[in-house]
CSV table of C-alpha atoms and ligand atoms in Angstrom, one decimal:
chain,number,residue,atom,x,y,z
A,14,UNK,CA,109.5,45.8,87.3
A,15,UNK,CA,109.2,48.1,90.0
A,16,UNK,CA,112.1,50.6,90.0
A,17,UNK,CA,114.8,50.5,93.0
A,18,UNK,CA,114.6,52.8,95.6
A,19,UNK,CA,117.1,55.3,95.6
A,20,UNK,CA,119.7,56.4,97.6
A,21,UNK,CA,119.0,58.5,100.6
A,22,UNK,CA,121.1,61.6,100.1
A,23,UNK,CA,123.2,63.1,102.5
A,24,UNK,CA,124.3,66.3,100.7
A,25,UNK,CA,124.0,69.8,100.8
A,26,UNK,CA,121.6,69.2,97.2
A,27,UNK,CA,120.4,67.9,95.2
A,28,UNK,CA,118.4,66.1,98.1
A,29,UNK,CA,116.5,63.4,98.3
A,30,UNK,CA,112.9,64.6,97.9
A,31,UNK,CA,109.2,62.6,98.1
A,32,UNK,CA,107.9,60.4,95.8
A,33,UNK,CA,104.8,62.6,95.5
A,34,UNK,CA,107.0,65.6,94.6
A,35,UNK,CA,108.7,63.4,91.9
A,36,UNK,CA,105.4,62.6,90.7
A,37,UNK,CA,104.5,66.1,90.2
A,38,UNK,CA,106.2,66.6,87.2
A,39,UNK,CA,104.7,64.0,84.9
A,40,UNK,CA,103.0,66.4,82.8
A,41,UNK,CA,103.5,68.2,80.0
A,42,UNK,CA,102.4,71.9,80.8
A,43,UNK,CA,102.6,74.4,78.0
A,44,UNK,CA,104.5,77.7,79.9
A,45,UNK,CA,101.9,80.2,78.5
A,46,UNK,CA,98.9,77.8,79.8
A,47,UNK,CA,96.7,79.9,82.5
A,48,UNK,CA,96.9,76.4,85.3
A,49,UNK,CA,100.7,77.1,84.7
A,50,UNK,CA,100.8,80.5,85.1
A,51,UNK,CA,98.4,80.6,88.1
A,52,UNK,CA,101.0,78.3,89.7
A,53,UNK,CA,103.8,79.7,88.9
A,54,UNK,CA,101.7,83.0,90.9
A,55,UNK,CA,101.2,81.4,94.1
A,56,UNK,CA,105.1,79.7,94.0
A,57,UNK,CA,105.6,83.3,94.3
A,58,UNK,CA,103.3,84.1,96.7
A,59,UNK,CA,104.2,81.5,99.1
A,60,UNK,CA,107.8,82.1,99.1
A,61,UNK,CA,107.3,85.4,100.3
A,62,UNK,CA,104.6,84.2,102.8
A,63,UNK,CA,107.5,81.6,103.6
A,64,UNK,CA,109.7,85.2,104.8
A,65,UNK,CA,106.7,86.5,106.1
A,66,UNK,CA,106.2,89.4,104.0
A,67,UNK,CA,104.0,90.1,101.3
A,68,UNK,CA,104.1,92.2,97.9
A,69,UNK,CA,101.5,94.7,99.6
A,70,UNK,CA,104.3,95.0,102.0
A,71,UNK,CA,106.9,95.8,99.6
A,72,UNK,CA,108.2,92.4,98.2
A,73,UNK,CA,108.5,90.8,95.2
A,74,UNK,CA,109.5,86.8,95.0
A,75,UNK,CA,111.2,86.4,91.3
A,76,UNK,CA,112.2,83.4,89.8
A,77,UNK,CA,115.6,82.5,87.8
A,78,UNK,CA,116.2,79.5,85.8
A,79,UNK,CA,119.2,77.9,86.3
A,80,UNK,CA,121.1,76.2,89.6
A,81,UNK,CA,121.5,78.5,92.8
A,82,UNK,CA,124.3,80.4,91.4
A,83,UNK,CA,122.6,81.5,88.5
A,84,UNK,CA,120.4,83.1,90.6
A,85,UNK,CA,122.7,84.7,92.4
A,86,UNK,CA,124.8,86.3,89.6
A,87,UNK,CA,121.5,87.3,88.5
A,88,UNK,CA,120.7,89.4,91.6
A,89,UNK,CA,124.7,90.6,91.4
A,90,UNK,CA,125.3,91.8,87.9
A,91,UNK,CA,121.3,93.0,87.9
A,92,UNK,CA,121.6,95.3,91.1
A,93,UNK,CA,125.1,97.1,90.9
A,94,UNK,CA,125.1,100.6,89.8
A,95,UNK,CA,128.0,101.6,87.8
A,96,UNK,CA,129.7,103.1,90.4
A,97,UNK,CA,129.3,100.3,93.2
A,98,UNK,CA,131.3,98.8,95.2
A,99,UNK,CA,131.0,95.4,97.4
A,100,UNK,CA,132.1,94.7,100.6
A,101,UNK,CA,132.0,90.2,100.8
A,102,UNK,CA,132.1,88.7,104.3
A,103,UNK,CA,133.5,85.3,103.6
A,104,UNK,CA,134.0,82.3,105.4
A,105,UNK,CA,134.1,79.5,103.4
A,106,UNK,CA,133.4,78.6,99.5
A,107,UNK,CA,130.0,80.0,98.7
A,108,UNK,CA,131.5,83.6,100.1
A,109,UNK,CA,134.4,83.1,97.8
A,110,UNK,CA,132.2,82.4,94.9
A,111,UNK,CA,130.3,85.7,95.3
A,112,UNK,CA,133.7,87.2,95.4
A,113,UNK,CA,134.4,85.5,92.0
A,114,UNK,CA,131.2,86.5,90.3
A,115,UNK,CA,132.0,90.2,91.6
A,116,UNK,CA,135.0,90.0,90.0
A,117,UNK,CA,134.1,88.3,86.9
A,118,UNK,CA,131.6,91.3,86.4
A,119,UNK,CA,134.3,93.8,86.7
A,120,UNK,CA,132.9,94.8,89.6
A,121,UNK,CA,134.5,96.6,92.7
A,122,UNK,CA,134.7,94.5,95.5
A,123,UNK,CA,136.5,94.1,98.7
A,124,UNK,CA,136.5,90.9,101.3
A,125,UNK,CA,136.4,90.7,104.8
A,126,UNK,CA,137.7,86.7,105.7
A,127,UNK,CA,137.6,84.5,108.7
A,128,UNK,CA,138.4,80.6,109.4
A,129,UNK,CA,135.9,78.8,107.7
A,130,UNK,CA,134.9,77.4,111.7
A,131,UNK,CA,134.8,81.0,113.5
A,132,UNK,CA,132.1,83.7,113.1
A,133,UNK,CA,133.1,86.9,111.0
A,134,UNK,CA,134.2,89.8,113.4
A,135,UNK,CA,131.3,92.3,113.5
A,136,UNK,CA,133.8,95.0,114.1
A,137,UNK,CA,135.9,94.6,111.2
A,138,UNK,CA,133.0,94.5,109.1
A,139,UNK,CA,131.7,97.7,111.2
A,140,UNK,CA,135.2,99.8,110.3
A,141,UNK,CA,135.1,98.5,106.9
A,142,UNK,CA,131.7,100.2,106.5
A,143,UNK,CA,132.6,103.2,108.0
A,144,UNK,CA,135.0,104.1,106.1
A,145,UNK,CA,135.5,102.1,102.8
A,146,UNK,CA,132.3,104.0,100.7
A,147,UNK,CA,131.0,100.7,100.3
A,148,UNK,CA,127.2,100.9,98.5
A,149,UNK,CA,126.6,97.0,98.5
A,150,UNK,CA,127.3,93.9,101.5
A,151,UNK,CA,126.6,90.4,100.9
A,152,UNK,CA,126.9,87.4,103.3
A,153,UNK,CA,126.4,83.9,102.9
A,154,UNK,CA,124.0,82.7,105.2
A,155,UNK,CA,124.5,79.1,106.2
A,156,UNK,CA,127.6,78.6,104.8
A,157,UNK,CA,127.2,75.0,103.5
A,158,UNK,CA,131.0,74.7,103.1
A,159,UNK,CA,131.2,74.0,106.7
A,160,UNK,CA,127.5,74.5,107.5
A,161,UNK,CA,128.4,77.5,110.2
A,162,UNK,CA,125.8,80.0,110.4
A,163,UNK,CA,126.7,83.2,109.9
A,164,UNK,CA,124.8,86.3,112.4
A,165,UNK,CA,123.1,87.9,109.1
A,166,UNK,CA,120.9,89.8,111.8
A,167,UNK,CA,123.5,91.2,113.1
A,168,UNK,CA,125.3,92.3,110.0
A,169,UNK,CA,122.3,93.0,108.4
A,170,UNK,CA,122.1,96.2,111.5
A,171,UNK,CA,125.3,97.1,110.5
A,172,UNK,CA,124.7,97.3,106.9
A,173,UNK,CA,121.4,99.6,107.0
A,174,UNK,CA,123.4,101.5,109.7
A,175,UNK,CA,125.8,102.7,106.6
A,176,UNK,CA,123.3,102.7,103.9
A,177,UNK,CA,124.6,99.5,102.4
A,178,UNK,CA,122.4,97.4,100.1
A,179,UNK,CA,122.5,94.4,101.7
A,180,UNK,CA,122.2,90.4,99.7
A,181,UNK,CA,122.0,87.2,101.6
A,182,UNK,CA,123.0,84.3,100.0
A,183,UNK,CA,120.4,82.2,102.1
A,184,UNK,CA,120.6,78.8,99.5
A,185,UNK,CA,120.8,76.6,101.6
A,186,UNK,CA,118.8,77.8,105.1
A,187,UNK,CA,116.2,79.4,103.8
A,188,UNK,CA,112.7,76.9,104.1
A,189,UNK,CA,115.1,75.3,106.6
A,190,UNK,CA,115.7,77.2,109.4
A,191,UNK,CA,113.3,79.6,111.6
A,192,UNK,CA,114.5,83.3,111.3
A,193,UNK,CA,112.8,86.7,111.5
A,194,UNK,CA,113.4,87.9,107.4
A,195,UNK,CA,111.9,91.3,108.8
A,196,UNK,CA,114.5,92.2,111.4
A,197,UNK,CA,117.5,91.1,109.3
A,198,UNK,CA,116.4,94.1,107.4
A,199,UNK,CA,117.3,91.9,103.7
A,200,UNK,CA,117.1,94.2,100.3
A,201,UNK,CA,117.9,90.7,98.1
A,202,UNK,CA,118.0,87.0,99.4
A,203,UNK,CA,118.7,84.3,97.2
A,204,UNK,CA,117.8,80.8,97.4
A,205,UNK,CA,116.7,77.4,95.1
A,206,UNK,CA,113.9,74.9,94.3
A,207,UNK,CA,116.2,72.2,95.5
A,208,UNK,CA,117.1,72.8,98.7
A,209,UNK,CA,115.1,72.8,101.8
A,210,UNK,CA,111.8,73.5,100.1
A,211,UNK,CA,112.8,69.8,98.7
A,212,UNK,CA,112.0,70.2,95.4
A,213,UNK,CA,114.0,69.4,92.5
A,214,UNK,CA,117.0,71.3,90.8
A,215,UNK,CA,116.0,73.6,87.7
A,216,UNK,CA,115.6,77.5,89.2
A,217,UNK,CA,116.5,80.0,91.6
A,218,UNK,CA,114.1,82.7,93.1
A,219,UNK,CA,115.5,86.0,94.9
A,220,UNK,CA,112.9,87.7,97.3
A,221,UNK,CA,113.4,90.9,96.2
A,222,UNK,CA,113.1,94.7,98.3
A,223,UNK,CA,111.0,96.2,96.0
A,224,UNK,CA,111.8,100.0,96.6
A,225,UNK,CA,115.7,98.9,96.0
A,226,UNK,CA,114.7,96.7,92.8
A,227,UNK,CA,113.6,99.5,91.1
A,228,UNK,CA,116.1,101.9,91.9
A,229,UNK,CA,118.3,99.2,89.5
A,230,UNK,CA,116.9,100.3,85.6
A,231,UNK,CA,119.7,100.0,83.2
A,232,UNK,CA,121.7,98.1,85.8
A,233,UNK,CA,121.9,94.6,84.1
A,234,UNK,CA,124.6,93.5,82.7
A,235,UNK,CA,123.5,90.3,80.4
A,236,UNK,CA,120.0,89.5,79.1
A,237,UNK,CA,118.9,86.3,80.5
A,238,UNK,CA,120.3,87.1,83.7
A,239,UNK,CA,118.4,90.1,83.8
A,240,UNK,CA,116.8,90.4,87.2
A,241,UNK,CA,114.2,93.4,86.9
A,242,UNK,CA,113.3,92.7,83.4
A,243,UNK,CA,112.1,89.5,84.9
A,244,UNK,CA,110.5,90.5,87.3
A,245,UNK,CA,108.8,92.8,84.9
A,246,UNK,CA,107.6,89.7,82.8
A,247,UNK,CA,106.3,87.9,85.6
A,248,UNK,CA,104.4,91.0,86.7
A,249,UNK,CA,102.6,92.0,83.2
A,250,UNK,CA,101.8,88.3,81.6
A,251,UNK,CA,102.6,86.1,84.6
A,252,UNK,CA,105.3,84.4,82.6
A,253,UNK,CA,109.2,83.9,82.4
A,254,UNK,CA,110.7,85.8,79.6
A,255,UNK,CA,112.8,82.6,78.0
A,256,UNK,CA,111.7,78.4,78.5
A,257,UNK,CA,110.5,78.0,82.1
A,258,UNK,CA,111.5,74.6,83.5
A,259,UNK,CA,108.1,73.8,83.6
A,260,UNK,CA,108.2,70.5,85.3
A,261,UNK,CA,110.9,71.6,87.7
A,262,UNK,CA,108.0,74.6,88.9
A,263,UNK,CA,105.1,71.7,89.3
A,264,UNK,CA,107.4,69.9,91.7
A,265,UNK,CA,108.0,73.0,93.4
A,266,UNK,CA,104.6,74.0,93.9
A,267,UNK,CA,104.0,70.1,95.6
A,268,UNK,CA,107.1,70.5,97.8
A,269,UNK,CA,105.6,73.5,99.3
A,270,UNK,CA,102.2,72.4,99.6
A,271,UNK,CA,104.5,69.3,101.4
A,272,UNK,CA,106.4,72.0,103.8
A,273,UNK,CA,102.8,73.3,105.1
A,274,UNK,CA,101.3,69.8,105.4
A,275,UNK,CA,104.7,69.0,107.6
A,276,UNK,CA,103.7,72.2,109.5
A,277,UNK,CA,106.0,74.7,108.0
A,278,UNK,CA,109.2,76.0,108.9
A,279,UNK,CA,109.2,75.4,112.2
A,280,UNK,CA,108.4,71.9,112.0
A,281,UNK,CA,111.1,70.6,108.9
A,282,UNK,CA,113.3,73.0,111.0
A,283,UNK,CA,112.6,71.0,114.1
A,284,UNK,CA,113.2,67.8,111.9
A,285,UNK,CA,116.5,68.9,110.0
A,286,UNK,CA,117.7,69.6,113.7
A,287,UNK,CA,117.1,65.8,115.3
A,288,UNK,CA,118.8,64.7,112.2
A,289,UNK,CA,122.0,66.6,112.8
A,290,UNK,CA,121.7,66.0,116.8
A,291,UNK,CA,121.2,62.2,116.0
A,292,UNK,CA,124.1,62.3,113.8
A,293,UNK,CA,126.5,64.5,115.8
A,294,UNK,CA,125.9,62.6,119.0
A,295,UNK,CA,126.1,59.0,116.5
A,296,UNK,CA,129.3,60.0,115.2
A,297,UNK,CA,131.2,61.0,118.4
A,298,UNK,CA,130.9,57.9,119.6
A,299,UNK,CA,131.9,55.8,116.5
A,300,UNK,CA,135.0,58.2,117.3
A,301,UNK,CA,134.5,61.6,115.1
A,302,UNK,CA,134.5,65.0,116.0
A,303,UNK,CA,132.9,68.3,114.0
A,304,UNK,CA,135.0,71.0,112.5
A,305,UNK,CA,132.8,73.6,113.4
A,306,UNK,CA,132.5,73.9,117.4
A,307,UNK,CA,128.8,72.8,118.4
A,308,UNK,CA,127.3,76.2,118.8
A,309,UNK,CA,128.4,77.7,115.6
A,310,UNK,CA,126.8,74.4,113.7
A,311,UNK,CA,123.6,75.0,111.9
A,312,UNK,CA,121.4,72.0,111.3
A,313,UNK,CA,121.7,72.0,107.4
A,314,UNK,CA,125.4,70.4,107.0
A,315,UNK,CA,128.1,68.9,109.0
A,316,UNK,CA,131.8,69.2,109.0
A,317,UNK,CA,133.7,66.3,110.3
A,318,UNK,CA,137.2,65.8,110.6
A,319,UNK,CA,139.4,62.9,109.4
A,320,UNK,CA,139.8,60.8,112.4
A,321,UNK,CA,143.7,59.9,111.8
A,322,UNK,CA,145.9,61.7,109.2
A,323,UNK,CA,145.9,58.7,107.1
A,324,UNK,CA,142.2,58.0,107.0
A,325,UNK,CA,141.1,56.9,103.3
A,326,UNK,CA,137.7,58.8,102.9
A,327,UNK,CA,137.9,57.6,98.9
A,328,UNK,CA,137.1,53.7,100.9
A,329,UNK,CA,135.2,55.1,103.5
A,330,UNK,CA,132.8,56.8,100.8
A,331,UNK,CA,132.9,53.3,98.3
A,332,UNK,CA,131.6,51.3,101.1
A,333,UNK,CA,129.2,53.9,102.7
A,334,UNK,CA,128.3,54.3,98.6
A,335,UNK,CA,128.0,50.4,98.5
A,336,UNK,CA,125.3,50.3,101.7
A,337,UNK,CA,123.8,52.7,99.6
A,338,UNK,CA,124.5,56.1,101.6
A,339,UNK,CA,125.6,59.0,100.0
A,340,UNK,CA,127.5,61.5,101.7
A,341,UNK,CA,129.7,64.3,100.4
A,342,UNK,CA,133.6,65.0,100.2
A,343,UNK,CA,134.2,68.1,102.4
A,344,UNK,CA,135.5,71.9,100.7
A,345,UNK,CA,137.1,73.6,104.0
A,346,UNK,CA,140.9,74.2,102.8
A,347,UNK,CA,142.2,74.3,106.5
A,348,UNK,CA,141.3,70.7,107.4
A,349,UNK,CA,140.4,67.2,106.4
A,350,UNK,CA,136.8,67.2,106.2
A,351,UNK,CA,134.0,65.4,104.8
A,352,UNK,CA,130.5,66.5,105.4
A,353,UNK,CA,127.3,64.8,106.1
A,354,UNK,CA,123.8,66.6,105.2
A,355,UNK,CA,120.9,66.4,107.3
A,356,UNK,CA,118.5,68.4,104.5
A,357,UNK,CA,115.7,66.7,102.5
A,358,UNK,CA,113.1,64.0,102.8
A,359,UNK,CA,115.4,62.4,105.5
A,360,UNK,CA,113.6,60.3,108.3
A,361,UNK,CA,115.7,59.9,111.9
A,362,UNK,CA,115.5,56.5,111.1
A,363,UNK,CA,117.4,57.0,108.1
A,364,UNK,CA,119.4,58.8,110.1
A,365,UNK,CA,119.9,56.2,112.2
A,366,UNK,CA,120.6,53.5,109.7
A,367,UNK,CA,123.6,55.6,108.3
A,368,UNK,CA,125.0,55.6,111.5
A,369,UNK,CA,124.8,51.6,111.6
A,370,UNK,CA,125.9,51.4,108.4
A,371,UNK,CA,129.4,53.9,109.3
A,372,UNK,CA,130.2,52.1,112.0
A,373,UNK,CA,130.4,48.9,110.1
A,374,UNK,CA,132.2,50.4,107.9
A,375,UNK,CA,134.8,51.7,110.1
A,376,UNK,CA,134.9,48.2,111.7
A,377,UNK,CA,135.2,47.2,108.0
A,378,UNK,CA,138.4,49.4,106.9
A,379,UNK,CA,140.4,48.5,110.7
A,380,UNK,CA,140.2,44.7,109.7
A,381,UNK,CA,141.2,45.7,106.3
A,382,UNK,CA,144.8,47.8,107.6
A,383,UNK,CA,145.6,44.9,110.0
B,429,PLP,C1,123.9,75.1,97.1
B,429,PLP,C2,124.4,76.4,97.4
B,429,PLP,C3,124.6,77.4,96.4
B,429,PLP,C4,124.2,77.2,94.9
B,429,PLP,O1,124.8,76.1,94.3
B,429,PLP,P1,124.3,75.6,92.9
B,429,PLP,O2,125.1,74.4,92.7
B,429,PLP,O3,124.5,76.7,91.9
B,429,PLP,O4,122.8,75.3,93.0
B,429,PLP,C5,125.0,78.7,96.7
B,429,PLP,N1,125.3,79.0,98.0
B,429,PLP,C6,125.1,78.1,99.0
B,429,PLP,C7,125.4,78.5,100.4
B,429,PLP,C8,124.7,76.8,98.7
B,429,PLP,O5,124.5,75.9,99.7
């Protein structure tokens, strides 16, 4: 019996990834084996040709197991000097989160907030700088609560202007969207096999400064979380310190060969944004509008709003669910939302067929009220 297609997934991740990355992983690759080790190598390698930097340049690309957030508490609790102090520019959940891990550590940390739907205010973040004694700044990149994306250019400026560290949560942009890594002047950026690189879930990797990375001995606060001493490991023997996911890292290493074949960043970039032009445009006229206003969106993930007060997104999901399209509830706290991803192995057609397939179901729920 030949197995049933699956669902297209319209979510911020896992996605929906190729049937030749899927097939990657069937194989049983002992993580001390030299073909595993020299892959495991050039992942590295290309993530930071990916950035378009290199280790002779000063970079290091290391790799976490775990989901995204495992990766990022990594680079948090691995990085912070006993005396340092964070300044968190939040606008939606993944800036909170941050916040929380901060905290969790013990650590000192301060936020700057915003509406999840408006840019963060370069000046407060300017005064907060100036005079707060801050060491360490971190941003969320495209914030896939909403899927806004933030200026981390800009900020970045502002952070080297005051000395501060400066971390980019990039999860769910980075292999996604086109942006000059070099002038955004980056010391850690975080981001995961399983989002726009379309692989499947199982690590996170952190491109790493590496003049700051060392400056962090004695830093870390756990063991398996430990970023430098992992970075260590991959440097001497090539290997992870604890159980790679091995299978997780063969996919990986097809879904980037797969991102070159599709032309690189530019081109799934150029991809991702028909699908959330298609979708935005589709939408409106089935009657929805965007939470975020349209030149704030990113092309990742979008925001839309309930269309009435009452609207029953619990049916509205079932019967998308039962046309077998899966979208995703929505996380802003301001407004009714659901979200709609445009990430992944996702055709415009398929695109288009969700489209179809909403506005029957809208046709759908108005019989079923009257
Ligand atoms: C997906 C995502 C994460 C990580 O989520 P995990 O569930 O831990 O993989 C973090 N930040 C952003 C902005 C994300 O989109």
């Amino acid at each position: 019996m030949l197995p049933k297609k699956d669902k297209p997934l319209f979510t911020p991740g896992p996605l929906t990834t190729s049937e030749t990355v899927k097939q990657a992983m069937q194989r049983d690759l002992g993580s001390r084996d030299r073909e595993f080790v020299g892959i495991v190598k050039s992942i590295r390698d290309k993530l930071l040709q990916l950035a378009g930097v290199s280790q002779a340049e000063g970079w290091e690309a290391v790799l976490m197991q775990g989901s995204g957030t495992f990766a990022i508490e990594s680079v948090i609790s691995s990085v912070t000097p006993p005396d340092g102090k964070w300044l968190v520019v939040i606008n939606g959940a993944y800036g909170e989160r941050i916040l929380k891990i901060l905290e969790r550590h013990g650590f000192t940390a301060d936020a700057i907030r915003c509406e999840e739907n408006r840019l963060p205010d370069l000046k407060e973040i300017e005064t907060a700088l100036a005079g707060g004694g801050f060491t360490h700044l971190a941003v969320v990149h495209c914030e896939t609560t909403s899927g806004i994306m933030n200026p981390i250019r800009q900020i970045g400026e502002i952070a080297k202007a005051h000395g501060a560290v400066y971390f980019v949560d990039s999860m769910s942009a980075f292999g996604g969207v086109e942006f000059d890594f070099g002038s955004c002047q980056i010391d850690f950026l975080v981001s995961s096999a399983n989002k726009c690189v379309q692989g499947v879930p199982g690590f996170g990797f952190a491109l790493c400064r590496r003049a700051v990375l060392e400056t962090t001995e004695g830093y870390a606060r756990t063991t398996s979380l430990d970023l430098l001493a992992q970075w260590r490991g991959l440097e001497t023997n090539g290997q992870f310190r604890f159980t790679p996911p091995t299978h997780t890292l063969l996919a990986f290493s097809q879904a980037l060969q797969e991102l070159d074949e599709e032309g690189g960043v530019s081109a799934r970039s150029a991809r991702y944004q028909k699908n959330h032009e298609a979708c935005i445009r589709g939408m409106r006229a089935i009657g929805f509008s965007e939470y975020v206003p349209e030149d704030l969106q990113g092309h990742i993930i979008t925001s839309f709003l309930y269309p009435t007060d009452d609207f029953d997104f619990e049916m509205f999901y079932n019967r998308l669910n039962d046309k077998d399209f899966v979208i995703y509830p929505g996380k802003v706290t301001k407004a009714n939302c659901f979200r709609i991803g445009h990430i992944g192995d996702l055709s415009g057609e398929d695109t288009a067929r969700l489209l179809v397939a909403v506005e029957e179901v809208m046709g759908e729920m108005k019989v079923a009220r009257v």
